[in-house]
Short mmCIF file of C-alpha atoms in Angstrom, two decimals:
data_model
loop_
_atom_site.label_atom_id
_atom_site.label_comp_id
_atom_site.label_asym_id
_atom_site.label_seq_id
_atom_site.Cartn_x
_atom_site.Cartn_y
_atom_site.Cartn_z
CA UNK A 231 -20.29 -31.99 -5.97
CA UNK A 232 -23.62 -33.52 -5.03
CA UNK A 233 -26.05 -31.93 -2.61
CA UNK A 234 -29.12 -34.11 -2.90
CA UNK A 235 -32.09 -34.12 -5.23
CA UNK A 236 -33.71 -30.80 -4.43
CA UNK A 237 -32.71 -27.21 -5.08
CA UNK A 238 -31.68 -26.24 -1.55
CA UNK A 239 -34.53 -28.51 -0.39
CA UNK A 240 -35.72 -27.70 3.12
CA UNK A 241 -35.94 -30.59 5.52
CA UNK A 242 -38.26 -29.19 8.22
CA UNK A 243 -36.31 -31.10 10.83
CA UNK A 244 -33.01 -29.70 9.60
CA UNK A 245 -32.47 -26.13 10.81
CA UNK A 246 -29.27 -25.71 8.88
CA UNK A 247 -30.92 -26.62 5.57
CA UNK A 248 -33.80 -24.26 6.31
CA UNK A 249 -31.42 -21.40 7.10
CA UNK A 250 -29.56 -22.05 3.89
CA UNK A 251 -32.68 -21.95 1.74
CA UNK A 252 -34.13 -18.91 3.49
CA UNK A 253 -30.95 -16.82 3.43
CA UNK A 254 -30.20 -17.49 -0.20
CA UNK A 255 -33.77 -16.81 -1.23
CA UNK A 256 -33.56 -13.41 0.44
CA UNK A 257 -30.30 -12.68 -1.34
CA UNK A 258 -31.56 -13.74 -4.73
CA UNK A 259 -34.74 -11.69 -4.39
CA UNK A 260 -32.95 -8.58 -3.21
CA UNK A 261 -29.93 -8.56 -5.52
CA UNK A 262 -31.26 -10.44 -8.53
CA UNK A 263 -28.19 -12.62 -8.54
CA UNK A 264 -29.88 -15.75 -9.85
CA UNK A 265 -29.69 -14.32 -13.34
CA UNK A 266 -25.96 -13.68 -13.18
CA UNK A 267 -24.64 -16.43 -10.94
CA UNK A 268 -26.84 -19.31 -11.92
CA UNK A 269 -28.75 -21.58 -9.61
CA UNK A 270 -26.02 -24.19 -9.43
CA UNK A 271 -23.62 -21.93 -7.54
CA UNK A 272 -26.13 -21.32 -4.78
CA UNK A 273 -27.11 -24.96 -4.56
CA UNK A 274 -23.44 -25.74 -4.00
CA UNK A 275 -23.03 -22.93 -1.52
CA UNK A 276 -25.80 -24.38 0.63
CA UNK A 277 -23.56 -27.25 1.63
CA UNK A 278 -21.12 -24.78 3.15
CA UNK A 279 -23.57 -22.39 4.79
CA UNK A 280 -22.40 -21.82 8.38
CA UNK A 281 -24.31 -23.82 10.95
CA UNK A 282 -22.73 -22.17 13.99
CA UNK A 283 -23.64 -18.72 15.39
CA UNK A 284 -21.88 -15.87 13.67
CA UNK A 285 -18.59 -14.72 15.12
CA UNK A 286 -17.15 -11.22 15.09
CA UNK A 287 -15.38 -10.40 11.82
CA UNK A 288 -11.58 -10.36 11.78
CA UNK A 289 -9.57 -7.93 9.66
CA UNK A 290 -6.12 -8.21 8.14
CA UNK A 291 -4.28 -5.31 6.52
CA UNK A 292 -1.72 -5.19 3.70
CA UNK A 293 0.95 -2.54 4.06
CA UNK A 294 3.02 -0.77 1.45
CA UNK A 295 6.46 -0.72 3.09
CA UNK A 296 7.53 2.07 0.73
CA UNK A 297 4.67 4.33 1.87
CA UNK A 298 4.96 6.41 5.04
CA UNK A 299 1.16 6.74 5.09
CA UNK A 300 0.90 2.97 5.37
CA UNK A 301 3.20 2.93 8.36
CA UNK A 302 1.25 5.78 9.98
CA UNK A 303 -1.99 3.87 9.46
CA UNK A 304 -0.57 0.82 11.23
CA UNK A 305 0.79 2.97 14.06
CA UNK A 306 -2.61 4.52 14.63
CA UNK A 307 -4.96 1.63 13.91
CA UNK A 308 -2.85 -1.53 14.08
CA UNK A 309 -4.54 -2.87 17.24
CA UNK A 310 -7.79 -3.17 15.26
CA UNK A 311 -6.18 -5.70 12.91
CA UNK A 312 -5.78 -9.38 13.66
CA UNK A 313 -2.87 -9.68 11.22
CA UNK A 314 -0.75 -7.23 9.25
CA UNK A 315 1.05 -8.21 6.03
CA UNK A 316 4.32 -6.31 6.33
CA UNK A 317 7.10 -8.43 4.79
CA UNK A 318 7.52 -8.43 1.01
CA UNK A 319 9.39 -11.36 -0.52
CA UNK A 320 9.55 -11.41 -4.33
CA UNK A 321 11.02 -14.02 -6.69
CA UNK A 322 13.81 -12.74 -8.92
CA UNK A 323 12.95 -13.01 -12.61
CA UNK A 324 16.38 -14.39 -13.57
CA UNK A 325 17.51 -16.62 -10.73
CA UNK A 326 14.01 -17.44 -9.38
CA UNK A 327 15.47 -16.94 -5.90
CA UNK A 328 13.57 -15.00 -3.23
CA UNK A 329 14.51 -11.43 -2.34
CA UNK A 330 13.42 -9.28 0.61
CA UNK A 331 12.27 -6.36 -1.52
CA UNK A 332 11.74 -3.81 1.26
CA UNK A 333 13.06 -3.53 4.81
CA UNK A 334 10.25 -4.48 7.18
CA UNK A 335 10.38 -1.70 9.75
CA UNK A 336 6.66 -2.05 10.46
CA UNK A 337 6.65 -5.77 11.20
CA UNK A 338 9.69 -5.55 13.45
CA UNK A 339 7.94 -3.20 15.89
CA UNK A 340 6.93 -4.87 19.16
CA UNK A 341 3.30 -3.82 18.73
CA UNK A 342 2.99 -5.69 15.40
CA UNK A 343 5.66 -8.42 15.43
CA UNK A 344 3.43 -11.19 16.77
CA UNK A 345 0.82 -10.48 14.08
CA UNK A 346 3.14 -9.75 11.13
CA UNK A 347 2.81 -11.81 7.96
CA UNK A 348 5.00 -12.13 4.88
CA UNK A 349 3.82 -11.77 1.29
CA UNK A 350 5.51 -14.16 -1.16
CA UNK A 351 4.92 -12.97 -4.70
CA UNK A 352 5.99 -13.14 -8.33
CA UNK A 353 5.23 -9.43 -8.66
CA UNK A 354 8.51 -7.77 -9.54
CA UNK A 355 9.10 -4.46 -11.24
CA UNK A 356 5.75 -3.52 -12.75
CA UNK A 357 3.95 -6.84 -13.15
CA UNK A 358 3.47 -10.45 -12.10
CA UNK A 359 5.82 -12.97 -13.72
CA UNK A 360 4.01 -16.29 -14.23
CA UNK A 361 7.00 -17.57 -16.18
CA UNK A 362 8.81 -17.97 -12.85
CA UNK A 363 6.26 -20.53 -11.64
CA UNK A 364 6.26 -22.26 -15.02
CA UNK A 365 10.04 -22.61 -14.86
CA UNK A 366 10.15 -23.78 -11.25
CA UNK A 367 7.22 -26.13 -11.70
CA UNK A 368 9.01 -28.05 -14.44
CA UNK A 369 11.98 -28.79 -12.21
CA UNK A 370 11.30 -30.39 -8.84
CA UNK A 371 14.85 -29.77 -7.61
CA UNK A 372 14.76 -26.06 -8.51
CA UNK A 373 11.34 -25.75 -6.92
CA UNK A 374 12.58 -27.33 -3.70
CA UNK A 375 15.68 -25.10 -3.58
CA UNK A 376 13.60 -21.93 -4.06
CA UNK A 377 11.03 -23.10 -1.51
CA UNK A 378 13.78 -23.73 1.02
CA UNK A 379 15.26 -20.28 0.43
CA UNK A 380 11.81 -18.72 0.88
CA UNK A 381 11.33 -20.61 4.14
CA UNK A 382 14.72 -19.41 5.40
CA UNK A 383 13.79 -15.76 4.68
CA UNK A 384 10.39 -16.19 6.32
CA UNK A 385 12.01 -17.79 9.36
CA UNK A 386 14.69 -15.10 9.66
CA UNK A 387 11.97 -12.45 9.64
CA UNK A 388 10.09 -14.17 12.44
CA UNK A 389 6.91 -14.55 10.38
CA UNK A 390 4.50 -17.30 11.38
CA UNK A 391 1.96 -16.70 8.61
CA UNK A 392 2.37 -16.05 4.89
CA UNK A 393 0.29 -15.02 1.88
CA UNK A 394 1.37 -16.59 -1.43
CA UNK A 395 0.43 -14.52 -4.49
CA UNK A 396 1.33 -16.09 -7.85
CA UNK A 397 -1.03 -14.31 -10.24
CA UNK A 398 -1.15 -14.53 -14.03
CA UNK A 399 -1.30 -18.32 -14.34
CA UNK A 400 -3.53 -20.10 -16.86
CA UNK A 401 -5.33 -23.47 -16.68
CA UNK A 402 -2.47 -24.98 -18.67
CA UNK A 403 -0.10 -24.04 -15.84
CA UNK A 404 -2.05 -25.83 -13.13
CA UNK A 405 0.41 -28.67 -12.54
CA UNK A 406 3.30 -26.22 -12.22
CA UNK A 407 1.30 -23.97 -9.88
CA UNK A 408 0.36 -26.89 -7.64
CA UNK A 409 3.95 -28.17 -7.60
CA UNK A 410 5.42 -24.83 -6.54
CA UNK A 411 2.74 -23.90 -4.01
CA UNK A 412 3.06 -27.32 -2.38
CA UNK A 413 6.84 -26.98 -2.18
CA UNK A 414 6.56 -23.51 -0.64
CA UNK A 415 3.79 -24.49 1.78
CA UNK A 416 5.64 -27.63 2.92
CA UNK A 417 8.88 -25.72 3.44
CA UNK A 418 7.45 -22.82 5.43
CA UNK A 419 5.28 -25.17 7.50
CA UNK A 420 8.44 -27.10 8.35
CA UNK A 421 10.00 -23.83 9.54
CA UNK A 422 7.21 -23.11 12.00
CA UNK A 423 4.70 -21.21 9.87
CA UNK A 424 1.20 -21.96 11.11
CA UNK A 425 -0.90 -20.41 8.34
CA UNK A 426 -0.32 -20.47 4.57
CA UNK A 427 -2.81 -18.44 2.54
CA UNK A 428 -3.00 -18.65 -1.27
CA UNK A 429 -4.29 -15.53 -3.03
CA UNK A 430 -6.53 -16.40 -5.99
CA UNK A 431 -8.16 -14.23 -8.68
CA UNK A 432 -11.80 -13.70 -7.81
CA UNK A 433 -13.54 -15.83 -10.42
CA UNK A 434 -10.82 -17.87 -12.11
CA UNK A 435 -11.57 -21.33 -10.77
CA UNK A 436 -9.99 -23.05 -13.79
CA UNK A 437 -6.46 -21.71 -13.27
CA UNK A 438 -6.82 -21.48 -9.47
CA UNK A 439 -9.06 -24.32 -8.22
CA UNK A 440 -9.39 -23.70 -4.50
CA UNK A 441 -9.93 -27.31 -3.46
CA UNK A 442 -6.67 -28.42 -5.05
CA UNK A 443 -4.69 -25.46 -3.68
CA UNK A 444 -6.03 -26.18 -0.20
CA UNK A 445 -4.44 -29.61 -0.27
CA UNK A 446 -1.22 -27.74 0.57
CA UNK A 447 -2.40 -24.41 1.98
CA UNK A 448 -4.57 -23.60 4.98
CA UNK A 449 -6.72 -20.81 3.52
CA UNK A 450 -7.45 -19.14 0.21
CA UNK A 451 -7.80 -15.42 -0.35
CA UNK A 452 -10.05 -14.43 -3.27
CA UNK A 453 -8.82 -11.06 -4.58
CA UNK A 454 -12.13 -9.22 -4.80
CA UNK A 455 -10.99 -6.00 -6.40
CA UNK A 456 -9.84 -4.65 -9.77
CA UNK A 457 -13.20 -5.39 -11.36
CA UNK A 458 -11.99 -2.42 -13.42
CA UNK A 459 -8.24 -1.89 -13.42
CA UNK A 460 -5.58 0.53 -14.55
CA UNK A 461 -5.66 -0.46 -18.24
CA UNK A 462 -9.40 -1.15 -18.50
CA UNK A 463 -12.11 1.43 -19.17
CA UNK A 464 -13.13 3.34 -16.00
CA UNK A 465 -15.57 1.70 -13.63
CA UNK A 466 -16.09 0.45 -10.07
CA UNK A 467 -13.25 -1.48 -8.47
CA UNK A 468 -15.46 -3.85 -6.45
CA UNK A 469 -19.19 -3.49 -7.03
CA UNK A 470 -21.14 -5.48 -4.42
CA UNK A 471 -22.97 -7.62 -6.99
CA UNK A 472 -19.68 -8.55 -8.70
CA UNK A 473 -18.04 -9.31 -5.36
CA UNK A 474 -20.95 -11.42 -4.10
CA UNK A 475 -21.13 -13.41 -7.32
CA UNK A 476 -17.43 -14.28 -7.30
CA UNK A 477 -17.21 -14.86 -3.56
CA UNK A 478 -20.28 -17.12 -3.74
CA UNK A 479 -18.48 -19.27 -6.29
CA UNK A 480 -15.49 -19.67 -3.96
CA UNK A 481 -17.72 -20.45 -0.98
CA UNK A 482 -19.37 -23.14 -3.09
CA UNK A 483 -15.94 -24.61 -3.82
CA UNK A 484 -14.51 -24.98 -0.34
CA UNK A 485 -16.78 -23.43 2.28
CA UNK A 486 -16.67 -20.06 3.99
CA UNK A 487 -14.45 -21.14 6.90
CA UNK A 488 -11.39 -21.49 4.68
CA UNK A 489 -11.74 -18.14 2.92
CA UNK A 490 -10.20 -14.74 3.60
CA UNK A 491 -11.98 -12.20 1.40
CA UNK A 492 -9.70 -9.39 0.15
CA UNK A 493 -11.38 -5.99 -0.36
CA UNK A 494 -10.06 -2.66 -1.71
CA UNK A 495 -9.32 0.54 0.18
CA UNK A 496 -8.05 2.49 -2.83
CA UNK A 497 -9.25 4.15 -6.00
CA UNK A 498 -8.12 4.82 -9.55
CA UNK A 499 -7.95 8.03 -11.51
CA UNK A 500 -8.21 7.31 -15.22
CA UNK A 501 -6.68 10.12 -17.29
CA UNK A 502 -7.20 10.92 -20.95
CA UNK A 503 -3.61 11.87 -21.73
CA UNK A 504 -1.63 9.95 -19.09
CA UNK A 505 -1.44 6.59 -17.38
CA UNK A 506 -4.07 5.64 -14.84
CA UNK A 507 -2.93 6.27 -11.28
CA UNK A 508 -3.85 4.71 -7.94
CA UNK A 509 -5.47 7.31 -5.73
CA UNK A 510 -6.19 7.37 -2.02
CA UNK A 511 -9.52 8.39 -0.54
CA UNK A 512 -7.98 11.57 0.89
CA UNK A 513 -6.39 12.52 -2.43
CA UNK A 514 -9.65 11.88 -4.27
CA UNK A 515 -11.47 14.17 -1.85
CA UNK A 516 -8.75 16.81 -2.11
CA UNK A 517 -8.64 16.75 -5.91
CA UNK A 518 -12.40 16.90 -6.41
CA UNK A 519 -12.72 19.72 -3.90
CA UNK A 520 -9.92 21.74 -5.50
CA UNK A 521 -11.42 21.35 -8.99
CA UNK A 522 -15.02 21.77 -7.87
CA UNK A 523 -15.86 18.34 -9.30
CA UNK A 524 -18.71 16.51 -7.55
CA UNK A 525 -17.69 13.22 -5.91
CA UNK A 526 -20.94 11.33 -5.60
CA UNK A 527 -22.00 7.77 -4.92
CA UNK A 528 -22.87 5.57 -7.86
CA UNK A 529 -25.83 3.70 -6.43
CA UNK A 530 -25.50 0.72 -8.76
CA UNK A 531 -22.04 -0.06 -7.37
CA UNK A 532 -22.13 1.80 -4.01
CA UNK A 533 -18.83 3.43 -5.07
CA UNK A 534 -17.75 7.07 -5.02
CA UNK A 535 -17.35 8.45 -8.53
CA UNK A 536 -16.30 11.72 -10.19
CA UNK A 537 -15.87 12.82 -13.81
CA UNK A 538 -13.95 15.99 -14.67
CA UNK A 539 -14.37 18.09 -17.83
CA UNK A 540 -10.55 18.15 -17.84
CA UNK A 541 -10.50 14.53 -18.96
CA UNK A 542 -10.09 12.41 -15.84
CA UNK A 543 -12.45 10.05 -14.01
CA UNK A 544 -12.23 8.72 -10.46
CA UNK A 545 -13.71 5.63 -8.81
CA UNK A 546 -12.68 5.24 -5.17
CA UNK A 547 -13.55 2.95 -2.26
CA UNK A 548 -14.72 4.27 1.10
CA UNK A 549 -16.14 3.15 4.43
CA UNK A 550 -19.68 2.84 3.08
CA UNK A 551 -18.59 0.46 0.32
CA UNK A 552 -16.48 -1.62 2.72
CA UNK A 553 -19.39 -1.93 5.13
CA UNK A 554 -21.61 -3.16 2.29
CA UNK A 555 -19.05 -5.70 1.08
CA UNK A 556 -18.44 -7.04 4.59
CA UNK A 557 -22.16 -7.34 5.30
CA UNK A 558 -22.84 -9.27 2.09
CA UNK A 559 -19.79 -11.51 2.56
CA UNK A 560 -20.95 -12.35 6.06
CA UNK A 561 -24.30 -13.44 4.64
CA UNK A 562 -22.27 -16.06 2.74
CA UNK A 563 -20.60 -17.11 5.99
CA UNK A 564 -17.21 -15.41 5.46
CA UNK A 565 -15.84 -13.75 8.60
CA UNK A 566 -12.22 -12.84 7.79
CA UNK A 567 -11.31 -9.92 5.54
CA UNK A 568 -8.02 -8.59 4.16
CA UNK A 569 -7.76 -4.93 3.17
CA UNK A 570 -5.61 -3.68 0.32
CA UNK A 571 -3.91 -1.25 1.07
CA UNK A 572 -3.31 0.55 4.38
CA UNK A 573 -2.49 4.22 3.95
CA UNK A 574 -5.00 4.75 1.13
CA UNK A 575 -8.18 4.29 3.16
CA UNK A 576 -11.11 6.48 4.06
CA UNK A 577 -10.75 7.20 7.81
CA UNK A 578 -14.34 5.97 8.23
CA UNK A 579 -13.05 2.45 7.47
CA UNK A 580 -11.84 2.24 11.06
CA UNK A 581 -15.29 2.98 12.36
CA UNK A 582 -16.60 0.07 10.28
CA UNK A 583 -13.87 -2.23 11.63
CA UNK A 584 -14.57 -1.16 15.20
CA UNK A 585 -18.24 -2.15 15.12
#
């Protein structure tokens, strides 16, 4: 991708170029990202720097249909969200056919129905199943049959937007991934879906090249969380520097206008003698208060953190972290944000969204 001879060269008669150079210089000086991202990413990003005035941010929310807290969150705060992902459609690991995993009581409500989205995923049981996409991608007829069945389920649920989440693929699986995502996107578009969003791992541009995926889809959704995850050592879930680096790479690929940045609302509690558990902001506060364990902000990652002598460690997202992530993403030109997962959030998140 060529952007001229200079490094974000400023043409004095070109306001857009000047804004690009100035904004990225500020970011590099303040965050020190040049060392970690590399100059090439920011040169590329300049081509996609927004030339129009900034618009108000839009927020989407993922629900957990199994979680009453998620439903309560939508009931109380749903009007603040432009879209709500309420329908869960998973691909069966044996037949590769789509299944409505949970009844969508949230998305059927009149207050949400016009904004409800479906999630189409290979997550089934306890993990993603990339072998489903590999199998479908090798057989055009099977891929078309599954795509048609997905479209029928989406249509019957009244969804007009979908998020496709096929995680766990490798660069060797690219042809299969493109085959299946195209079949799904074409089928649901033909059934009246207006927006197809492809979720992509934050920094894996080899297995999930955004430009190729966007030949079929309308938007991509970088998953900007699980920097540290349930089976990794403890650490922040979405440190601002990590998020900005990976989001900047995606902006350089396809431009900010075609990106929905997904941010976390949850936390993890790593335990010495048990599996790591997902923890809500309220539960993190409750637990640390009950055990007299300080929950303080780690300034390097802007994330709340607690370590107990009893052998557990918490890292949890809150409104302050979300505000930081949104502000830095907007400096890259991104204006739409998806939040994972409603029902786990710090109540202050809604103050951030309302600004």
